[in-house]
PDB file of C-alpha atoms in Angstrom:
ATOM      1  CA  MET A   1      -9.432   7.470   2.820  1.00 45.00           C
ATOM      2  CA  ASP A   2     -12.486   6.002   4.550  1.00 46.00           C
ATOM      3  CA  SER A   3     -11.573   3.254   7.041  1.00 46.00           C
ATOM      4  CA  LEU A   4     -13.925   0.779   5.363  1.00 42.00           C
ATOM      5  CA  VAL A   5     -11.987   1.178   2.119  1.00 45.00           C
ATOM      6  CA  TRP A   6      -8.726   0.393   3.935  1.00 47.00           C
ATOM      7  CA  VAL A   7     -10.265  -2.755   5.420  1.00 43.00           C
ATOM      8  CA  ALA A   8     -11.520  -3.786   1.967  1.00 46.00           C
ATOM      9  CA  MET A   9      -7.954  -3.448   0.661  1.00 50.00           C
ATOM     10  CA  GLY A  10      -6.684  -5.757   3.379  1.00 47.00           C
ATOM     11  CA  VAL A  11      -9.337  -8.358   2.614  1.00 44.00           C
ATOM     12  CA  PHE A  12      -8.605  -8.103  -1.128  1.00 47.00           C
ATOM     13  CA  LEU A  13      -4.912  -8.733  -0.496  1.00 45.00           C
ATOM     14  CA  ALA A  14      -5.748 -11.662   1.767  1.00 43.00           C
ATOM     15  CA  LEU A  15      -7.795 -13.250  -1.013  1.00 43.00           C
ATOM     16  CA  ALA A  16      -5.053 -12.573  -3.564  1.00 45.00           C
ATOM     17  CA  ILE A  17      -2.512 -14.361  -1.387  1.00 41.00           C
ATOM     18  CA  SER A  18      -4.840 -17.346  -0.999  1.00 40.00           C
ATOM     19  CA  MET A  19      -5.095 -17.543  -4.807  1.00 41.00           C
ATOM     20  CA  ARG A  20      -1.312 -17.422  -5.155  1.00 41.00           C
ATOM     21  CA  LEU A  21      -0.786 -20.177  -2.616  1.00 38.00           C
ATOM     22  CA  ARG A  22      -3.375 -22.698  -3.788  1.00 39.00           C
ATOM     23  CA  GLU A  23      -3.636 -21.931  -7.528  1.00 40.00           C
ATOM     24  CA  GLU A  24      -2.767 -25.513  -8.347  1.00 36.00           C
ATOM     25  CA  SER A  25      -6.075 -26.691  -6.860  1.00 35.00           C
ATOM     26  CA  LYS A  26      -9.391 -26.561  -8.700  1.00 32.00           C
ATOM     27  CA  LEU A  27     -10.894 -24.245  -6.133  1.00 29.00           C
ATOM     28  CA  GLU A  28     -12.097 -20.702  -6.711  1.00 31.00           C
ATOM     29  CA  PRO A  29     -11.448 -18.775  -3.473  1.00 30.00           C
ATOM     30  CA  LEU A  30     -12.993 -15.590  -4.872  1.00 26.00           C
ATOM     31  CA  ALA A  31     -16.319 -17.392  -5.155  1.00 27.00           C
ATOM     32  CA  GLN A  32     -16.613 -17.031  -1.376  1.00 30.00           C
ATOM     33  CA  PHE A  33     -17.527 -13.730   0.185  1.00 28.00           C
ATOM     34  CA  PRO A  34     -14.625 -12.804   2.470  1.00 35.00           C
ATOM     35  CA  LYS A  35     -15.118 -13.113   6.211  1.00 39.00           C
ATOM     36  CA  PRO A  36     -15.241  -9.597   7.698  1.00 40.00           C
ATOM     37  CA  ALA A  37     -11.921  -8.551   9.157  1.00 47.00           C
ATOM     38  CA  ALA A  38     -11.787  -7.657  12.833  1.00 48.00           C
ATOM     39  CA  LYS A  39     -11.009  -3.937  12.995  1.00 48.00           C
ATOM     40  CA  HIS A  40      -9.574  -2.103  15.987  1.00 51.00           C
ATOM     41  CA  PRO A  41      -8.179   1.332  16.689  1.00 50.00           C
ATOM     42  CA  GLY A  42      -4.875   1.898  18.202  1.00 64.00           C
ATOM     43  CA  PHE A  43      -1.347   2.005  16.995  1.00 71.00           C
ATOM     44  CA  LYS A  44       1.204   4.764  17.257  1.00 71.00           C
ATOM     45  CA  SER A  45       3.310   5.805  14.283  1.00 70.00           C
ATOM     46  CA  GLY A  46       6.608   7.592  14.846  1.00 62.00           C
ATOM     47  CA  THR A  47       7.192   9.201  11.450  1.00 61.00           C
ATOM     48  CA  ASP A  48       6.390  12.606  10.019  1.00 71.00           C
ATOM     49  CA  GLY A  49       8.234  11.936   6.754  1.00 87.00           C
ATOM     50  CA  ILE A  50       7.155  10.911   3.272  1.00 93.00           C
ATOM     51  CA  PHE A  51       5.217   7.800   4.276  1.00 95.00           C
ATOM     52  CA  LYS A  52       2.513   7.840   6.940  1.00 94.00           C
ATOM     53  CA  VAL A  53       1.262   4.369   7.893  1.00 93.00           C
ATOM     54  CA  ARG A  54      -2.464   4.357   8.571  1.00 93.00           C
ATOM     55  CA  VAL A  55      -3.320   0.648   8.646  1.00 93.00           C
ATOM     56  CA  ILE A  56      -1.646  -2.567   9.791  1.00 95.00           C
ATOM     57  CA  ALA A  57      -3.391  -5.839   8.968  1.00 96.00           C
ATOM     58  CA  MET A  58      -2.158  -9.221  10.193  1.00 97.00           C
ATOM     59  CA  GLU A  59      -2.817 -12.735   8.916  1.00 96.00           C
ATOM     60  CA  PHE A  60      -1.471 -16.252   9.199  1.00 97.00           C
ATOM     61  CA  ASP A  61      -1.816 -18.708   6.331  1.00 95.00           C
ATOM     62  CA  GLU A  62       0.105 -21.290   4.285  1.00 94.00           C
ATOM     63  CA  ILE A  63       3.157 -19.046   3.897  1.00 92.00           C
ATOM     64  CA  GLY A  64       3.253 -18.097   7.553  1.00 95.00           C
ATOM     65  CA  PRO A  65       2.726 -14.699   9.171  1.00 97.00           C
ATOM     66  CA  VAL A  66       1.753 -11.941   6.749  1.00 96.00           C
ATOM     67  CA  ILE A  67       1.288  -8.216   7.350  1.00 96.00           C
ATOM     68  CA  TYR A  68      -0.193  -5.507   5.174  1.00 96.00           C
ATOM     69  CA  ILE A  69       1.072  -1.942   5.583  1.00 94.00           C
ATOM     70  CA  ASN A  70      -1.196   0.751   4.098  1.00 95.00           C
ATOM     71  CA  GLY A  71      -0.979   4.518   4.308  1.00 94.00           C
ATOM     72  CA  GLU A  72      -0.466   7.850   2.609  1.00 95.00           C
ATOM     73  CA  PHE A  73       2.570   9.519   1.072  1.00 95.00           C
ATOM     74  CA  ALA A  74       3.537  13.024  -0.005  1.00 95.00           C
ATOM     75  CA  LEU A  75       6.809  13.855  -1.790  1.00 93.00           C
ATOM     76  CA  GLY A  76       8.794  17.062  -1.891  1.00 92.00           C
ATOM     77  CA  PRO A  77      10.685  18.499  -4.880  1.00 93.00           C
ATOM     78  CA  GLU A  78      12.808  15.387  -5.593  1.00 92.00           C
ATOM     79  CA  ARG A  79      11.789  12.024  -6.980  1.00 93.00           C
ATOM     80  CA  VAL A  80      12.247   8.941  -4.795  1.00 94.00           C
ATOM     81  CA  ASP A  81      13.340   5.434  -5.710  1.00 95.00           C
ATOM     82  CA  ILE A  82      11.691   2.669  -3.640  1.00 96.00           C
ATOM     83  CA  ASP A  83      13.062  -0.780  -4.388  1.00 96.00           C
ATOM     84  CA  ILE A  84      11.685  -2.814  -1.486  1.00 96.00           C
ATOM     85  CA  VAL A  85       9.943  -2.398   1.840  1.00 97.00           C
ATOM     86  CA  THR A  86      11.142  -4.373   4.858  1.00 97.00           C
ATOM     87  CA  ALA A  87       9.900  -4.695   8.422  1.00 97.00           C
ATOM     88  CA  GLU A  88      11.169  -5.991  11.745  1.00 97.00           C
ATOM     89  CA  VAL A  89       8.364  -7.258  13.939  1.00 97.00           C
ATOM     90  CA  HIS A  90       9.175  -7.470  17.658  1.00 97.00           C
ATOM     91  CA  ILE A  91       6.561  -9.439  19.583  1.00 95.00           C
ATOM     92  CA  GLY A  92       6.601 -11.810  22.533  1.00 90.00           C
ATOM     93  CA  GLY A  93      10.381 -11.628  22.856  1.00 91.00           C
ATOM     94  CA  LYS A  94      10.873 -12.700  19.245  1.00 91.00           C
ATOM     95  CA  VAL A  95      11.927 -10.822  16.115  1.00 95.00           C
ATOM     96  CA  GLU A  96      10.658 -11.748  12.641  1.00 96.00           C
ATOM     97  CA  ASN A  97      11.904 -10.111   9.440  1.00 97.00           C
ATOM     98  CA  PHE A  98       9.450  -9.340   6.648  1.00 98.00           C
ATOM     99  CA  VAL A  99       9.872  -8.206   3.032  1.00 97.00           C
ATOM    100  CA  SER A 100       7.355  -6.933   0.492  1.00 95.00           C
ATOM    101  CA  PHE A 101       6.080  -9.253  -2.235  1.00 91.00           C
ATOM    102  CA  ASP A 102       3.474  -9.438  -4.978  1.00 87.00           C
ATOM    103  CA  PRO A 103       0.604 -11.746  -3.913  1.00 81.00           C
ATOM    104  CA  SER A 104      -0.645 -12.087  -7.480  1.00 75.00           C
ATOM    105  CA  THR A 105      -0.020 -15.219  -9.507  1.00 62.00           C
ATOM    106  CA  ASP A 106       2.832 -15.334 -12.024  1.00 61.00           C
ATOM    107  CA  ASP A 107       0.339 -15.161 -14.875  1.00 61.00           C
ATOM    108  CA  ASP A 108      -1.447 -12.150 -13.386  1.00 62.00           C
ATOM    109  CA  PRO A 109       1.077  -9.746 -11.826  1.00 63.00           C
ATOM    110  CA  GLY A 110      -0.295  -7.018  -9.631  1.00 66.00           C
ATOM    111  CA  GLU A 111      -0.556  -3.474 -10.934  1.00 71.00           C
ATOM    112  CA  LYS A 112       1.927  -0.936  -9.566  1.00 76.00           C
ATOM    113  CA  THR A 113      -0.581   1.917  -9.587  1.00 78.00           C
ATOM    114  CA  ILE A 114      -4.354   2.099  -9.407  1.00 81.00           C
ATOM    115  CA  GLY A 115      -5.417   5.733  -9.592  1.00 79.00           C
ATOM    116  CA  ASP A 116      -3.480   7.506  -6.840  1.00 86.00           C
ATOM    117  CA  LEU A 117      -2.791   4.197  -5.051  1.00 91.00           C
ATOM    118  CA  VAL A 118       0.768   2.852  -5.412  1.00 93.00           C
ATOM    119  CA  ASN A 119       1.449  -0.827  -4.721  1.00 92.00           C
ATOM    120  CA  LEU A 120       4.951  -1.087  -3.256  1.00 94.00           C
ATOM    121  CA  ILE A 121       5.307  -4.692  -4.431  1.00 91.00           C
ATOM    122  CA  SER A 122       8.161  -4.066  -6.867  1.00 89.00           C
ATOM    123  CA  PRO A 123      10.607  -1.207  -7.608  1.00 93.00           C
ATOM    124  CA  VAL A 124       8.896   2.123  -8.300  1.00 92.00           C
ATOM    125  CA  TRP A 125       9.852   5.752  -8.875  1.00 93.00           C
ATOM    126  CA  LEU A 126       7.746   8.378  -7.124  1.00 93.00           C
ATOM    127  CA  VAL A 127       7.885  11.694  -8.948  1.00 93.00           C
ATOM    128  CA  PRO A 128       8.346  15.171  -7.413  1.00 94.00           C
ATOM    129  CA  GLU A 129       5.318  16.555  -5.558  1.00 94.00           C
ATOM    130  CA  GLN A 130       3.450  13.254  -6.027  1.00 94.00           C
ATOM    131  CA  ARG A 131       0.825  12.451  -3.403  1.00 95.00           C
ATOM    132  CA  GLY A 132      -1.451   9.504  -2.868  1.00 95.00           C
ATOM    133  CA  LYS A 133      -1.967   6.250  -1.025  1.00 96.00           C
ATOM    134  CA  PHE A 134       0.369   3.264  -0.757  1.00 96.00           C
ATOM    135  CA  ARG A 135       0.075  -0.357   0.310  1.00 94.00           C
ATOM    136  CA  THR A 136       2.470  -3.250   0.563  1.00 94.00           C
ATOM    137  CA  PRO A 137       1.868  -6.884   1.533  1.00 95.00           C
ATOM    138  CA  MET A 138       4.802  -8.378   3.457  1.00 97.00           C
ATOM    139  CA  PHE A 139       5.766 -11.949   4.328  1.00 96.00           C
ATOM    140  CA  ALA A 140       8.504 -13.661   6.352  1.00 97.00           C
ATOM    141  CA  PRO A 141      10.754 -15.624   3.924  1.00 96.00           C
ATOM    142  CA  ASP A 142      12.327 -17.828   6.613  1.00 95.00           C
ATOM    143  CA  SER A 143       8.922 -18.889   7.855  1.00 96.00           C
ATOM    144  CA  GLU A 144       7.720 -19.595   4.312  1.00 95.00           C
ATOM    145  CA  ASP A 145      10.707 -21.903   3.689  1.00 96.00           C
ATOM    146  CA  ARG A 146       9.891 -23.933   6.784  1.00 96.00           C
ATOM    147  CA  LEU A 147       6.163 -24.016   6.080  1.00 96.00           C
ATOM    148  CA  ASN A 148       6.703 -25.197   2.502  1.00 96.00           C
ATOM    149  CA  ILE A 149       8.187 -28.406   3.908  1.00 97.00           C
ATOM    150  CA  ILE A 150       5.347 -28.781   6.419  1.00 97.00           C
ATOM    151  CA  MET A 151       2.702 -28.134   3.747  1.00 97.00           C
ATOM    152  CA  ASP A 152       4.164 -30.834   1.489  1.00 97.00           C
ATOM    153  CA  GLN A 153       3.810 -33.304   4.363  1.00 98.00           C
ATOM    154  CA  LEU A 154       0.307 -32.058   5.130  1.00 98.00           C
ATOM    155  CA  ASP A 155      -0.775 -32.427   1.505  1.00 97.00           C
ATOM    156  CA  SER A 156       0.565 -35.986   1.506  1.00 98.00           C
ATOM    157  CA  ALA A 157      -1.362 -36.771   4.693  1.00 98.00           C
ATOM    158  CA  ALA A 158      -4.532 -35.326   3.146  1.00 98.00           C
ATOM    159  CA  LEU A 159      -4.067 -37.414  -0.004  1.00 97.00           C
ATOM    160  CA  ARG A 160      -3.634 -40.582   2.071  1.00 97.00           C
ATOM    161  CA  MET A 161      -6.822 -39.810   4.000  1.00 97.00           C
ATOM    162  CA  VAL A 162      -8.829 -39.263   0.813  1.00 97.00           C
ATOM    163  CA  GLU A 163      -7.478 -42.466  -0.733  1.00 96.00           C
ATOM    164  CA  LYS A 164      -8.521 -44.340   2.421  1.00 95.00           C
ATOM    165  CA  LEU A 165     -12.018 -42.821   2.286  1.00 96.00           C
ATOM    166  CA  ASP A 166     -12.348 -43.753  -1.388  1.00 95.00           C
ATOM    167  CA  MET A 167     -11.439 -47.365  -0.621  1.00 95.00           C
ATOM    168  CA  GLU A 168     -13.798 -47.634   2.350  1.00 93.00           C
ATOM    169  CA  PHE A 169     -16.852 -45.764   1.052  1.00 91.00           C
ATOM    170  CA  GLY A 170     -16.551 -45.338  -2.712  1.00 89.00           C
ATOM    171  CA  ASP A 171     -19.054 -42.528  -3.221  1.00 90.00           C
ATOM    172  CA  TYR A 172     -19.679 -40.485  -0.076  1.00 92.00           C
ATOM    173  CA  PRO A 173     -21.316 -37.133   0.682  1.00 92.00           C
ATOM    174  CA  LEU A 174     -19.125 -34.055   0.963  1.00 94.00           C
ATOM    175  CA  GLU A 175     -21.493 -32.103   3.158  1.00 94.00           C
ATOM    176  CA  GLY A 176     -23.365 -32.221   6.431  1.00 95.00           C
ATOM    177  CA  GLU A 177     -22.477 -34.530   9.293  1.00 96.00           C
ATOM    178  CA  PHE A 178     -20.305 -36.829   7.195  1.00 96.00           C
ATOM    179  CA  LEU A 179     -18.061 -33.959   6.090  1.00 96.00           C
ATOM    180  CA  GLU A 180     -17.845 -32.683   9.667  1.00 96.00           C
ATOM    181  CA  ARG A 181     -16.848 -36.137  10.861  1.00 96.00           C
ATOM    182  CA  ILE A 182     -14.112 -36.747   8.301  1.00 97.00           C
ATOM    183  CA  GLU A 183     -12.726 -33.236   8.854  1.00 97.00           C
ATOM    184  CA  SER A 184     -12.620 -33.933  12.579  1.00 97.00           C
ATOM    185  CA  ASP A 185     -10.911 -37.274  11.913  1.00 97.00           C
ATOM    186  CA  PHE A 186      -8.300 -35.516   9.801  1.00 97.00           C
ATOM    187  CA  LEU A 187      -7.626 -32.848  12.440  1.00 97.00           C
ATOM    188  CA  ASN A 188      -7.186 -35.569  15.074  1.00 97.00           C
ATOM    189  CA  ASP A 189      -4.978 -37.823  12.983  1.00 97.00           C
ATOM    190  CA  PHE A 190      -1.712 -38.441  14.865  1.00 96.00           C
ATOM    191  CA  VAL A 191       0.530 -37.302  11.987  1.00 97.00           C
ATOM    192  CA  VAL A 192      -1.639 -34.241  11.310  1.00 97.00           C
ATOM    193  CA  LYS A 193      -1.579 -33.230  14.982  1.00 97.00           C
ATOM    194  CA  GLU A 194       2.219 -33.320  14.895  1.00 97.00           C
ATOM    195  CA  LEU A 195       2.184 -31.146  11.779  1.00 97.00           C
ATOM    196  CA  ALA A 196      -0.249 -28.762  13.490  1.00 97.00           C
ATOM    197  CA  SER A 197       2.302 -28.311  16.283  1.00 97.00           C
ATOM    198  CA  ASP A 198       4.956 -27.505  13.672  1.00 97.00           C
ATOM    199  CA  ILE A 199       2.658 -24.956  12.030  1.00 97.00           C
ATOM    200  CA  LYS A 200       1.913 -23.263  15.351  1.00 96.00           C
ATOM    201  CA  ARG A 201       5.629 -22.724  15.902  1.00 95.00           C
ATOM    202  CA  GLU A 202       5.536 -20.345  12.944  1.00 96.00           C
ATOM    203  CA  LEU A 203       2.666 -18.344  14.440  1.00 95.00           C
ATOM    204  CA  ILE A 204       4.375 -15.283  15.917  1.00 95.00           C
ATOM    205  CA  TRP A 205       1.195 -13.357  16.672  1.00 96.00           C
ATOM    206  CA  ARG A 206       0.861 -13.271  20.463  1.00 94.00           C
ATOM    207  CA  ALA A 207      -1.286 -11.036  22.644  1.00 95.00           C
ATOM    208  CA  GLY A 208       0.671  -8.109  24.033  1.00 94.00           C
ATOM    209  CA  HIS A 209       2.911  -5.259  22.984  1.00 94.00           C
ATOM    210  CA  MET A 210       4.186  -5.271  19.423  1.00 95.00           C
ATOM    211  CA  VAL A 211       6.736  -3.034  17.681  1.00 95.00           C
ATOM    212  CA  VAL A 212       7.035  -2.882  13.881  1.00 96.00           C
ATOM    213  CA  ILE A 213       9.988  -1.071  12.311  1.00 96.00           C
ATOM    214  CA  VAL A 214       9.186  -0.424   8.646  1.00 96.00           C
ATOM    215  CA  ARG A 215      12.010   0.561   6.296  1.00 96.00           C
ATOM    216  CA  PHE A 216      11.528   1.917   2.793  1.00 97.00           C
ATOM    217  CA  MET A 217      14.686   0.985   0.851  1.00 96.00           C
ATOM    218  CA  ASN A 218      16.067   2.245  -2.466  1.00 95.00           C
ATOM    219  CA  SER A 219      17.921   0.226  -5.111  1.00 93.00           C
ATOM    220  CA  TYR A 220      21.249   0.991  -3.389  1.00 94.00           C
ATOM    221  CA  ASP A 221      20.073  -0.758  -0.190  1.00 93.00           C
ATOM    222  CA  GLU A 222      19.854   2.625   1.488  1.00 95.00           C
ATOM    223  CA  VAL A 223      17.046   3.451   3.908  1.00 96.00           C
ATOM    224  CA  VAL A 224      14.950   6.226   2.385  1.00 95.00           C
ATOM    225  CA  GLU A 225      12.742   6.365   5.454  1.00 95.00           C
ATOM    226  CA  GLU A 226      12.140   4.393   8.638  1.00 94.00           C
ATOM    227  CA  SER A 227       8.886   4.291  10.579  1.00 93.00           C
ATOM    228  CA  ARG A 228       8.435   2.806  14.055  1.00 93.00           C
ATOM    229  CA  LEU A 229       4.933   1.555  14.857  1.00 93.00           C
ATOM    230  CA  GLU A 230       3.664   0.318  18.216  1.00 93.00           C
ATOM    231  CA  LEU A 231       0.441  -1.425  19.151  1.00 94.00           C
ATOM    232  CA  ASP A 232      -1.005  -3.812  21.696  1.00 94.00           C
ATOM    233  CA  LEU A 233      -2.331  -6.957  20.040  1.00 95.00           C
ATOM    234  CA  ALA A 234      -5.575  -7.894  21.790  1.00 95.00           C
ATOM    235  CA  ALA A 235      -6.002 -11.415  23.166  1.00 95.00           C
ATOM    236  CA  LYS A 236      -9.128 -12.028  21.061  1.00 95.00           C
ATOM    237  CA  ASP A 237      -7.233 -11.025  17.916  1.00 96.00           C
ATOM    238  CA  ALA A 238      -4.343 -13.333  18.718  1.00 96.00           C
ATOM    239  CA  GLU A 239      -6.872 -16.109  19.292  1.00 96.00           C
ATOM    240  CA  ALA A 240      -8.549 -15.418  15.933  1.00 96.00           C
ATOM    241  CA  LEU A 241      -5.195 -15.624  14.146  1.00 97.00           C
ATOM    242  CA  ASP A 242      -4.330 -18.796  16.038  1.00 96.00           C
ATOM    243  CA  GLY A 243      -7.558 -20.324  14.693  1.00 96.00           C
ATOM    244  CA  ASN A 244      -6.124 -20.068  11.199  1.00 97.00           C
ATOM    245  CA  THR A 245      -3.914 -23.065  12.015  1.00 96.00           C
ATOM    246  CA  ASP A 246      -6.907 -25.420  11.856  1.00 97.00           C
ATOM    247  CA  ASN A 247      -8.075 -23.654   8.687  1.00 97.00           C
ATOM    248  CA  ILE A 248      -4.697 -24.259   7.022  1.00 98.00           C
ATOM    249  CA  ILE A 249      -5.019 -27.960   7.836  1.00 98.00           C
ATOM    250  CA  LEU A 250      -8.647 -28.226   6.728  1.00 98.00           C
ATOM    251  CA  ASN A 251      -7.917 -26.374   3.488  1.00 97.00           C
ATOM    252  CA  ALA A 252      -5.231 -28.921   2.618  1.00 97.00           C
ATOM    253  CA  PHE A 253      -7.828 -31.654   3.153  1.00 98.00           C
ATOM    254  CA  ARG A 254     -10.537 -29.762   1.266  1.00 97.00           C
ATOM    255  CA  ALA A 255      -8.191 -29.225  -1.678  1.00 96.00           C
ATOM    256  CA  GLN A 256      -7.876 -33.000  -2.074  1.00 96.00           C
ATOM    257  CA  LEU A 257     -11.684 -33.269  -1.968  1.00 96.00           C
ATOM    258  CA  ASP A 258     -12.152 -30.437  -4.516  1.00 96.00           C
ATOM    259  CA  LEU A 259     -14.104 -28.420  -1.961  1.00 96.00           C
ATOM    260  CA  GLU A 260     -14.103 -24.662  -1.439  1.00 95.00           C
ATOM    261  CA  THR A 261     -11.490 -23.370   0.960  1.00 93.00           C
ATOM    262  CA  ILE A 262     -12.195 -21.725   4.306  1.00 95.00           C
ATOM    263  CA  ASN A 263     -11.392 -18.032   4.543  1.00 95.00           C
ATOM    264  CA  TYR A 264      -8.649 -16.983   6.940  1.00 95.00           C
ATOM    265  CA  SER A 265      -9.221 -14.483   9.726  1.00 95.00           C
ATOM    266  CA  THR A 266      -7.486 -11.117   9.383  1.00 96.00           C
ATOM    267  CA  VAL A 267      -7.176  -8.446  12.078  1.00 96.00           C
ATOM    268  CA  VAL A 268      -6.806  -4.780  11.190  1.00 95.00           C
ATOM    269  CA  TYR A 269      -5.493  -1.884  13.294  1.00 95.00           C
ATOM    270  CA  GLU A 270      -5.748   1.777  12.289  1.00 91.00           C
ATOM    271  CA  SER A 271      -3.888   4.847  13.468  1.00 83.00           C
TER     272      SER A 271
END
């Protein structure tokens, strides 16, 4: 598959996750054209089995670190049951555990297959001699649990700021220099700065060597296949992902103002 198509998949999944996370707001994230993902060559894959990983995309948003694993598969004469995909990410001396999930909203579940593309977001059976592409978005449940608490506090801080602005100014412009100023005031609020520090603790993406062990599991909790991936996360990519912290904070504020959200940066590596 052309590399541009893989990148488009990653961006599509990033937008889908943003919709899932902030569906309670009145915003329409898809109305914004997605910010181009940074794309880089260079990771090694250690499997010659059924699944061949071709793309790793990384993001950081309201549910914490997220990765997208895309690739190709080719079965032999027996069908294969895939219940869930898991991953261990080793980076910067830390280990984070990821599991696959469906980024679609409850009212609009994602499709399992689109042509020859299989979404490994829920249990599937792959039939004998089947070939095609696969993708799976993965998130870190422990990080999401902690960030849910932080996001509740951040939303409360944003609501307080908007209520204060309403009392002081009544009607006020939501554009230009005034918007820039109130966004800056929100980012520099003492409580918000403390919450920003808490959010950054969940940001595992650090420049340097990174190992991802992907496991394709069946319904009996057995490992059907394991793939070890290695890459070096560039400093500029780690910095781009770190910048998503401010975007998380500003999006909480913008949600209270009924403004469009800011797109999150995604970095993409291909084998």
